[in-house]
mmCIF file of C-alpha atoms in Angstrom:
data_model
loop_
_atom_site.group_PDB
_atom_site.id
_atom_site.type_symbol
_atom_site.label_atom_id
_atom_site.label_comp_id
_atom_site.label_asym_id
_atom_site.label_seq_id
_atom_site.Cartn_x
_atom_site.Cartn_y
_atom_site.Cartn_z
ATOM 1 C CA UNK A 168 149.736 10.850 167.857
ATOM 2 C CA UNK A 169 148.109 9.332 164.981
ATOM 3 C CA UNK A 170 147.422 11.762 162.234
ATOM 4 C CA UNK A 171 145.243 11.693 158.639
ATOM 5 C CA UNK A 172 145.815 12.969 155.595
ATOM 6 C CA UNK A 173 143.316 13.351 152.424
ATOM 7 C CA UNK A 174 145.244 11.994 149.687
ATOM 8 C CA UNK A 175 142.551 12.777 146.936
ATOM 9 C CA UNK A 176 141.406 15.897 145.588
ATOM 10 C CA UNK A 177 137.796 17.027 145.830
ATOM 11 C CA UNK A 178 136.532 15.249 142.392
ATOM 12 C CA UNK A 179 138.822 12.206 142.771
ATOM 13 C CA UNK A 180 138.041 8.816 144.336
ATOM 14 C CA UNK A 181 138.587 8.711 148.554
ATOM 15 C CA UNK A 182 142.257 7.614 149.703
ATOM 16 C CA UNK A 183 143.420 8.563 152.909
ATOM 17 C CA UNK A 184 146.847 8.470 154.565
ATOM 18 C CA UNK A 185 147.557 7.361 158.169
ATOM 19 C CA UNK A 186 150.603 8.684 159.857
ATOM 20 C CA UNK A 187 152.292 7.391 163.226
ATOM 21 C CA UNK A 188 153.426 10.402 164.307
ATOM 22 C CA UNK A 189 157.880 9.490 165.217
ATOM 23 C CA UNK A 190 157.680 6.584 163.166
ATOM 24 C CA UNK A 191 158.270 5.666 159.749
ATOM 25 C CA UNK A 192 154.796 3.989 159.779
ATOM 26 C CA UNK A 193 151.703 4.851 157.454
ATOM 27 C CA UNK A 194 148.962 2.868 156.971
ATOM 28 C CA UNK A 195 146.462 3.422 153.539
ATOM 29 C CA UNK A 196 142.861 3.734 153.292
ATOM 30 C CA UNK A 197 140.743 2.365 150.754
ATOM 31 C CA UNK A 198 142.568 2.809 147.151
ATOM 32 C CA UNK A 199 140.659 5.183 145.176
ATOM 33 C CA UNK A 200 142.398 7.771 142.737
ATOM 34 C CA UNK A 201 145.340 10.016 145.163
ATOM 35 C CA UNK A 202 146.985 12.670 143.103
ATOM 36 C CA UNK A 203 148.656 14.082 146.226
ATOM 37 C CA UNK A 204 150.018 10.707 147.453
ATOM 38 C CA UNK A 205 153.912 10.160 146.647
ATOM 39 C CA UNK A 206 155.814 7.351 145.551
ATOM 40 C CA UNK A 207 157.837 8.015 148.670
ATOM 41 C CA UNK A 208 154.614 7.596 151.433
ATOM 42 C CA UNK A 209 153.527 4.285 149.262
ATOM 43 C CA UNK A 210 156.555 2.452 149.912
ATOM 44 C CA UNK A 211 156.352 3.332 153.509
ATOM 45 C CA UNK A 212 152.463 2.198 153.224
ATOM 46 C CA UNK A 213 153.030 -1.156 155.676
ATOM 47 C CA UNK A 214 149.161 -2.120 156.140
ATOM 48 C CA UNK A 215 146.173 -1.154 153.455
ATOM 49 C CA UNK A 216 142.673 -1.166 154.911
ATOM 50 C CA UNK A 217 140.324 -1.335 152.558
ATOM 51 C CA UNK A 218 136.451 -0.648 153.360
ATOM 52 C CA UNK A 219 134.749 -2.386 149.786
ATOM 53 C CA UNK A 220 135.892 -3.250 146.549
ATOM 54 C CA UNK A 221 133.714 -1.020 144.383
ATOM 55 C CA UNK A 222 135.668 0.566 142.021
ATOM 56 C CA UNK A 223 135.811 3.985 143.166
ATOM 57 C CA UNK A 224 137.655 2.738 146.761
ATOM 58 C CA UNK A 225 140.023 -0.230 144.691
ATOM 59 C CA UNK A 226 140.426 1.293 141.118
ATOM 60 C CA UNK A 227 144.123 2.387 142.616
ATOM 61 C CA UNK A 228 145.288 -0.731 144.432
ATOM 62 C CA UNK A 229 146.967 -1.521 141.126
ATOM 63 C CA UNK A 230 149.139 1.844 141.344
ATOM 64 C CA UNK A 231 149.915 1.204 144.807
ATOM 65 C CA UNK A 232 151.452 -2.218 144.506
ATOM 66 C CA UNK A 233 153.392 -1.567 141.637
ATOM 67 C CA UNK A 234 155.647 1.040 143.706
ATOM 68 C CA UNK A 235 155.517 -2.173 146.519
ATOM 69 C CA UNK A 236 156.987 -4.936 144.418
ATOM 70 C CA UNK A 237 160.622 -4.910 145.001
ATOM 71 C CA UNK A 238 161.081 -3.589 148.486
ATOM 72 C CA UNK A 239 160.790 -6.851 150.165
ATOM 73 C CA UNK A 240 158.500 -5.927 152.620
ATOM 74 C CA UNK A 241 155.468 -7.789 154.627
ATOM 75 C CA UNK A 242 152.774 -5.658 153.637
ATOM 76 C CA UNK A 243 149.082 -6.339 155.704
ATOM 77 C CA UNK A 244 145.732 -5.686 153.715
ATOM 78 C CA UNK A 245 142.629 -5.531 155.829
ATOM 79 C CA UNK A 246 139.343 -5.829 153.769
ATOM 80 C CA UNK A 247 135.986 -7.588 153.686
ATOM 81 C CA UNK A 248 134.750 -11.014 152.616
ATOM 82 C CA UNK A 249 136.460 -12.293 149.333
ATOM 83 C CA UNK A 250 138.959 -9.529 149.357
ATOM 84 C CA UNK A 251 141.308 -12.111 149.232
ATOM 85 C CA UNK A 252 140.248 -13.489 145.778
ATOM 86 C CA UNK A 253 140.277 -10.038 144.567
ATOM 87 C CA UNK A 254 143.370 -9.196 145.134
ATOM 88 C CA UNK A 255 144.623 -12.766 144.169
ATOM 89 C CA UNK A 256 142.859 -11.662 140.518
ATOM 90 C CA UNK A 257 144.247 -8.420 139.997
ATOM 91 C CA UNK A 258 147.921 -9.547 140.970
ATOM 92 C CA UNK A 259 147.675 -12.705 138.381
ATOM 93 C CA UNK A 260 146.367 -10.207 135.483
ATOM 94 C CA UNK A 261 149.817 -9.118 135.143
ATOM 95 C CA UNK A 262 153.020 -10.672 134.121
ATOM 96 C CA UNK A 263 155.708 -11.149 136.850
ATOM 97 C CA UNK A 264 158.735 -13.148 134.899
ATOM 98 C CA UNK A 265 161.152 -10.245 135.826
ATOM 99 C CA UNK A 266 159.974 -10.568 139.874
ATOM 100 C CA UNK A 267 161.181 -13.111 141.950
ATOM 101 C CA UNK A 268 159.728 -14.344 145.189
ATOM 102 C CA UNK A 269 161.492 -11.960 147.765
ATOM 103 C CA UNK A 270 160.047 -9.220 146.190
ATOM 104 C CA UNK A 271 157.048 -8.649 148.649
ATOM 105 C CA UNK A 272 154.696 -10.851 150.614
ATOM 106 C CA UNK A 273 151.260 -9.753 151.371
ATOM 107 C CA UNK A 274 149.280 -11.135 154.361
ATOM 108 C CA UNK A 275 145.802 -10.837 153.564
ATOM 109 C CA UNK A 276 143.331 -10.524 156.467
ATOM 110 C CA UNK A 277 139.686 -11.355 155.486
ATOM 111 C CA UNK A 278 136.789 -9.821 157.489
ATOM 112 C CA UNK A 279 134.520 -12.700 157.570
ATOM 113 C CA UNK A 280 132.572 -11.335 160.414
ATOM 114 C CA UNK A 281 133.272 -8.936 164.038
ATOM 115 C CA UNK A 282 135.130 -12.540 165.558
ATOM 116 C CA UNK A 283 136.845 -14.200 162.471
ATOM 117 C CA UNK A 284 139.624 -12.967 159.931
ATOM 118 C CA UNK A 285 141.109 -15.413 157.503
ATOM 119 C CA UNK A 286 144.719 -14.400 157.460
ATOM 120 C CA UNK A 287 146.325 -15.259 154.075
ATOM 121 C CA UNK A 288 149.508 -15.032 152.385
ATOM 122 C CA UNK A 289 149.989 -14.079 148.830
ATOM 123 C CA UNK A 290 153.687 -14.193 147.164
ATOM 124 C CA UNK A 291 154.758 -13.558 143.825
ATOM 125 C CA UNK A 292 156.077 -14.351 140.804
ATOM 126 C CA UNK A 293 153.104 -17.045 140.869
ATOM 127 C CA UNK A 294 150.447 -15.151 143.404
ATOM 128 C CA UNK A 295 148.571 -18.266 145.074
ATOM 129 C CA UNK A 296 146.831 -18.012 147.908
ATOM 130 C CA UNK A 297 147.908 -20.070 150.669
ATOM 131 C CA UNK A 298 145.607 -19.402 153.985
ATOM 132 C CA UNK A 299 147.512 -20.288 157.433
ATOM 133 C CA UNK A 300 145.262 -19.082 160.124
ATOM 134 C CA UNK A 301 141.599 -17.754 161.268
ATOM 135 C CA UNK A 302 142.203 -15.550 164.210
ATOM 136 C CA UNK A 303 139.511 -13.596 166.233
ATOM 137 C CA UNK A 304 141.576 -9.587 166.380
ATOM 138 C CA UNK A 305 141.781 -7.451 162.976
ATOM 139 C CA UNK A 306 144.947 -5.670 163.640
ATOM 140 C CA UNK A 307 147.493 -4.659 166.384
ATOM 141 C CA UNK A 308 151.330 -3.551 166.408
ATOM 142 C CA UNK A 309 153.371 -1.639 168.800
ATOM 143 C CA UNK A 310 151.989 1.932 168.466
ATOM 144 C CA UNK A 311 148.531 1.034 167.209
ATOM 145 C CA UNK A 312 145.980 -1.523 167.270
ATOM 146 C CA UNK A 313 142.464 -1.410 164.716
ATOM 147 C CA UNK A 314 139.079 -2.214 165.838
ATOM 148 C CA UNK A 315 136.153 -2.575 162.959
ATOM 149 C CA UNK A 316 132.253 -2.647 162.771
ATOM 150 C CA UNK A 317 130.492 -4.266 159.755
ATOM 151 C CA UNK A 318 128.378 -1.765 157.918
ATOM 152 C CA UNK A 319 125.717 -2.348 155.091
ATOM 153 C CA UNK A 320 126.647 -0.316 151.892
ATOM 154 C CA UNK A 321 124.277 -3.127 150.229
ATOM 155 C CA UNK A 322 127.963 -5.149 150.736
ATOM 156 C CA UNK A 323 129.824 -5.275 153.507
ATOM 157 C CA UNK A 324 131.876 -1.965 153.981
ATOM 158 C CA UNK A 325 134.206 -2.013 156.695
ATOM 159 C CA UNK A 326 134.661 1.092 159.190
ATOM 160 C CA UNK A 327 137.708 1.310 160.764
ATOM 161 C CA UNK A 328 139.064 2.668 164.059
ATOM 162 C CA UNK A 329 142.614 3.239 164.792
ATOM 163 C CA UNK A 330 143.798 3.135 168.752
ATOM 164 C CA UNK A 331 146.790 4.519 169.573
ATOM 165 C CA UNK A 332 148.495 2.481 172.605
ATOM 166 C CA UNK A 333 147.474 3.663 176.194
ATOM 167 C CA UNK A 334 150.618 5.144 178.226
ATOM 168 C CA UNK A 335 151.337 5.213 181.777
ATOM 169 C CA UNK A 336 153.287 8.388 183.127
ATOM 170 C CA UNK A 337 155.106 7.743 186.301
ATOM 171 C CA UNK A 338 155.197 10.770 189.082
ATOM 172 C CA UNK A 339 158.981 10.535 190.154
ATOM 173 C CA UNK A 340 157.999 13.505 192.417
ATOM 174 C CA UNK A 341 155.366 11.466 194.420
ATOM 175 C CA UNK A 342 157.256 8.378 194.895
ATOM 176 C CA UNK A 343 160.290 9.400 197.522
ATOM 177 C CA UNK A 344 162.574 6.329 196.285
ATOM 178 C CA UNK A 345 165.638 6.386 193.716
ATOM 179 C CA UNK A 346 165.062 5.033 190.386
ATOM 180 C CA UNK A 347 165.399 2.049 189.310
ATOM 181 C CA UNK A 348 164.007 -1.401 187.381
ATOM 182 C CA UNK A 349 161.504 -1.454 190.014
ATOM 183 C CA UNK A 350 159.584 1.598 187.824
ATOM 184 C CA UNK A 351 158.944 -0.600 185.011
ATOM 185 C CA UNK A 352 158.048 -3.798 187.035
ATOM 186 C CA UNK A 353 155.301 -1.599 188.561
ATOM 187 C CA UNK A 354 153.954 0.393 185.533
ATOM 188 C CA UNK A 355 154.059 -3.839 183.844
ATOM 189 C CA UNK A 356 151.715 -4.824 186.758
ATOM 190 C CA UNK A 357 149.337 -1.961 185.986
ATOM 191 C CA UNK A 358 149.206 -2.477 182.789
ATOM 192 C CA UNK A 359 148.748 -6.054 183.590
ATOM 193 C CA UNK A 360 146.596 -5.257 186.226
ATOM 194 C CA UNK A 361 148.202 -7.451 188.868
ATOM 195 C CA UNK A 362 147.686 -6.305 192.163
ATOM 196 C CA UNK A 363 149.259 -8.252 194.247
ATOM 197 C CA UNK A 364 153.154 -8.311 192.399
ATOM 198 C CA UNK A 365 155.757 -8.182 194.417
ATOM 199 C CA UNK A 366 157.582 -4.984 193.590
ATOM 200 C CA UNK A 367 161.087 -4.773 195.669
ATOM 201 C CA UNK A 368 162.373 -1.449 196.113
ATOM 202 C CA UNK A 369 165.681 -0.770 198.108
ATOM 203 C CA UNK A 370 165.747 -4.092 199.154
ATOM 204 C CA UNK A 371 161.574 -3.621 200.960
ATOM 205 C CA UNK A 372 158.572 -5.622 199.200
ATOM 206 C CA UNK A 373 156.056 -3.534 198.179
ATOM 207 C CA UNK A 374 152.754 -4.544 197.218
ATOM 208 C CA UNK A 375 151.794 -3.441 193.502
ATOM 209 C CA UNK A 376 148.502 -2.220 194.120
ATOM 210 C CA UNK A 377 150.095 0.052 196.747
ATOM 211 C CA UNK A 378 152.090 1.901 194.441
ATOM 212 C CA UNK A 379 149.499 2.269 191.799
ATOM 213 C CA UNK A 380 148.971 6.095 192.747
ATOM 214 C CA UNK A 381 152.569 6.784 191.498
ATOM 215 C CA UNK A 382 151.035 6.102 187.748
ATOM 216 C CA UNK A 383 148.202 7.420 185.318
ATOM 217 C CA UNK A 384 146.953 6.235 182.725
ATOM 218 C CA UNK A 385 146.794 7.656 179.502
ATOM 219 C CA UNK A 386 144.238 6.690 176.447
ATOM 220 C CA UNK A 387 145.453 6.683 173.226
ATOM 221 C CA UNK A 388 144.333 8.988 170.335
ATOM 222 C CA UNK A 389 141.543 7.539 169.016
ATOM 223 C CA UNK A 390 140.625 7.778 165.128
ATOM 224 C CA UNK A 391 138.608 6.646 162.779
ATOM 225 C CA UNK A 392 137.206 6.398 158.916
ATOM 226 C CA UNK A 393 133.671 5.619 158.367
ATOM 227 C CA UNK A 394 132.900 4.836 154.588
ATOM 228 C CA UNK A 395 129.993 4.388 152.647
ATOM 229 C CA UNK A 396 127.107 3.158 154.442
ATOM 230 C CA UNK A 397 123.256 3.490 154.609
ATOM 231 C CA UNK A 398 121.855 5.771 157.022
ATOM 232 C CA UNK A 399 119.741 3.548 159.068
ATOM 233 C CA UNK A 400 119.741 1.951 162.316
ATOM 234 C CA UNK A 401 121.307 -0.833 162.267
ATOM 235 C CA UNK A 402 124.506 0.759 161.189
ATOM 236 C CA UNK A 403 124.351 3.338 163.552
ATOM 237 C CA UNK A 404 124.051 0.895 166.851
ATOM 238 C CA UNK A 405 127.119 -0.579 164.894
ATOM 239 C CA UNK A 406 129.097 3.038 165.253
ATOM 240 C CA UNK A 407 128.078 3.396 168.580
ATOM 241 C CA UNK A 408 129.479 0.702 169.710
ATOM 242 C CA UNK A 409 133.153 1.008 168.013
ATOM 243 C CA UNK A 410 133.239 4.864 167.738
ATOM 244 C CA UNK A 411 132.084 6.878 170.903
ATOM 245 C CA UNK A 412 134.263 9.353 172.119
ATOM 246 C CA UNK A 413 136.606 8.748 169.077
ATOM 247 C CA UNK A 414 138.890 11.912 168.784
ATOM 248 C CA UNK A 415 138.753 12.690 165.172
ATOM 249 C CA UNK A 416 136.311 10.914 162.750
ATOM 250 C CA UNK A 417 135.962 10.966 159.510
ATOM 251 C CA UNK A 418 132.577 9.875 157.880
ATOM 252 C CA UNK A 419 131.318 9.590 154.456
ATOM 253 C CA UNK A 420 128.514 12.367 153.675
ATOM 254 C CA UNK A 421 128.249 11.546 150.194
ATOM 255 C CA UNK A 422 124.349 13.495 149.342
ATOM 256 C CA UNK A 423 122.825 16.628 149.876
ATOM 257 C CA UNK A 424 120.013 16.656 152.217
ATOM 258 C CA UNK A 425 117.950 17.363 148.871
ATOM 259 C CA UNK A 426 118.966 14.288 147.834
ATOM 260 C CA UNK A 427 118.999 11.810 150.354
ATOM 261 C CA UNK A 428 116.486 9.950 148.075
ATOM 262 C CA UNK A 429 119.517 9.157 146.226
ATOM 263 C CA UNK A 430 120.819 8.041 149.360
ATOM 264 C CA UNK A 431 118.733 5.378 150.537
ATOM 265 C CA UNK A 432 118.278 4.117 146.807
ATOM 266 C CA UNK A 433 122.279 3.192 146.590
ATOM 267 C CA UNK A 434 122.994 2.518 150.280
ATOM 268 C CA UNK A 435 124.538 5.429 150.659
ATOM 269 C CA UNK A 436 124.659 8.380 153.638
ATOM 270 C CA UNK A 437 123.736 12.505 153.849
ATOM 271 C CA UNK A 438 124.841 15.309 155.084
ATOM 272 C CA UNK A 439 122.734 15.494 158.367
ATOM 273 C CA UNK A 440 122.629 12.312 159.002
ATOM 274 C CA UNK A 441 126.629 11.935 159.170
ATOM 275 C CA UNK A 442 126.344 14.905 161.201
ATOM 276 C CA UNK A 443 123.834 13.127 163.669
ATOM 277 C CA UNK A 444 124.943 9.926 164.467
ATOM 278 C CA UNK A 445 128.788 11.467 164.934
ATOM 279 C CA UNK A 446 126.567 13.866 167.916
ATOM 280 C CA UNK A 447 125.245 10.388 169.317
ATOM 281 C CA UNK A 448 128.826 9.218 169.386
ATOM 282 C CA UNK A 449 129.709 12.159 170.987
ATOM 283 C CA UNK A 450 132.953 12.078 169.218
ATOM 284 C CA UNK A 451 135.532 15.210 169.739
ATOM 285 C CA UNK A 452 135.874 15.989 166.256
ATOM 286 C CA UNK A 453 134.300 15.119 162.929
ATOM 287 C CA UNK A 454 135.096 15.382 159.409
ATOM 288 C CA UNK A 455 132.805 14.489 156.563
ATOM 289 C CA UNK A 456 134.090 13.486 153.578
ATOM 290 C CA UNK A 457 133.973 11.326 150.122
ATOM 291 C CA UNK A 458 131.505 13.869 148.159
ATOM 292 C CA UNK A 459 129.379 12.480 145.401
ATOM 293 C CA UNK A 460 131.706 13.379 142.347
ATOM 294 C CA UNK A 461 128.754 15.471 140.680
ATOM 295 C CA UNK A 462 129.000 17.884 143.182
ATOM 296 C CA UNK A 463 130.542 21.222 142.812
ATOM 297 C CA UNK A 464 132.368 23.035 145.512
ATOM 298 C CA UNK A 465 129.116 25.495 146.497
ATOM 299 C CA UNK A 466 127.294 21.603 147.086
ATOM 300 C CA UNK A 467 130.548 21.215 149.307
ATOM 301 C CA UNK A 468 129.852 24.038 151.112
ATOM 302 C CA UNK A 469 126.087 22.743 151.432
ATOM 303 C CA UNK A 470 126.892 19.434 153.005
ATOM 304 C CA UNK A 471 129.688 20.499 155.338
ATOM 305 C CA UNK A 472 127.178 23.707 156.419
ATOM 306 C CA UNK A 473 124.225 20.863 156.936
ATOM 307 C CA UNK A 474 126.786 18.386 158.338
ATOM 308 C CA UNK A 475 128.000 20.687 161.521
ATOM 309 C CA UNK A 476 124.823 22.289 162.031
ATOM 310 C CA UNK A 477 123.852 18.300 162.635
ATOM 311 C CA UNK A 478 126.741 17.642 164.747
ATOM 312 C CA UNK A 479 126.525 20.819 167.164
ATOM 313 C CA UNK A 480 123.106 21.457 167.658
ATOM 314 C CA UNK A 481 121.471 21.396 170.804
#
């Protein structure tokens, strides 16, 4: 199962840790201050999604690369349009004579809109950006592939959702043959959907489709990280179409209700209204997070209270 961790404590800048549950995989997201992140989960970091570049979800992208460098590791960052640049800019602000080449390679993937990602590649000790594909899917690896909407934060701010691979469980009981290689070929047709393979079984053709009640399929864990964004519409058609039924969610609720003036003046989202539109999704579970920094832990207790009140009532 995939599984989340908040990496930042509650008056530090939003970082949170993705874990692959029987892997050594994590994945990072957004790069804002992490007190409880260790040197030890960083270099085991092998793909950064980042939502925007204002400072208070980048300001640590400098303290996460510098415990990178040296590993020689492909490392992926995910991010929105001219996060390439950025990066490029922060990376040639420093000096690199002691680094050589090997020392890390990041492939930079560039969310120019839901259908195109400029994939670059960034190595060191010189840092220039060499781009070698557009391709039309974000992210995807064995255990876990990443679907994205687009929201307006006055900027793009990406909102990501992380899929873990569908599995098919096969009902030895049901079946009345031995085992065999045939089990595989069958569950690879239904995951292929092929209906009419061929599947041989003691030396007697089966047809695939016949054999598809031996199997069941099983949907992935399903979560995802919803950063700043302004509570309107627009975005919220956006979530619906990426996030419903998501298992666990976690969504910036950065105001008060009292002060979701402050809200729609810097593009921002409220307590309620996080609350709401994770009801419409009709996720299973929903966290809010990312608190304005002002905010003491009594105005906690005020959002989360106005947040699930939101989410469960009738």
């Amino acid at each position: 199962m995939i599984q989340a961790e908040i990496k930042s404590l509650l008056r530090e800048d939003i970082s949170i840790l993705i874990k692959i549950a029987n892997t050594g995989k994590h994945y990072l997201c957004d790069c804002g201050e992490a007190s409880l992140l260790t040197v030890k989960e960083i270099q085991s970091v092998s793909a950064v999604f980042i939502s925007h570049t204002h400072i208070d979800h980048f300001s640590n992208f400098d303290g996460i690369f510098r415990h990178q460098i040296g590993g020689g590791e492909r490392v992926v960052i995910c991010g929105p349009k001219n996060i390439h640049h950025q990066i490029e800019a922060r990376l040639k602000s420093y000096t690199w004579n002691l680094i050589d080449e090997k020392a890390i390679e990041y492939e930079i993937r560039e969310i120019v809109s839901p259908e195109e990602i400029n994939v670059y590649i960034l190595r060191p000790p010189h840092w220039n950006l060499e781009l070698i594909k557009t391709q039309n899917f974000l992210f995807e690896d064995d255990q876990v592939k990443v679907e994205f909407a687009i929201l307006d934060h006055k900027t793009d701010s990406i909102a990501y959702l992380f899929k873990e691979k569908d599995s098919v469980t096969f009902h030895e009981e049901a079946s009345g043959f031995g085992k065999g290689k045939w089990i595989s070929e069958l569950k690879m047709a239904f995951e292929n959907n092929d209906e009419d393979k061929e599947i041989d079984i003691e030396g007697t053709a089966y047809k695939a489709s016949d054999l598809f009640y031996l199997l069941t399929r099983n949907q992935g864990y399903r979560l995802g990280v919803i950063m700043d964004h302004a509570a309107d519409q627009e975005n919220y058609e956006k979530m619906k179409a990426v996030f419903s039924e998501a298992d666990l969610v976690y969504i910036e609720s950065f105001y008060k209700d009292s002060d979701q003036e402050f809200a729609k003046l810097n593009y921002h989202s409220f307590a309620s209204a996080s609350g709401q539109i994770m009801k419409e999704c009709q996720v299973k579970k929903a966290i809010p997070i990312h608190f304005s920094r002002r905010y003491t832990e009594t105005d906690v207790i005020e959002i989360e209270t106005a947040f699930y009140k939101a989410l469960h009532e009738n």
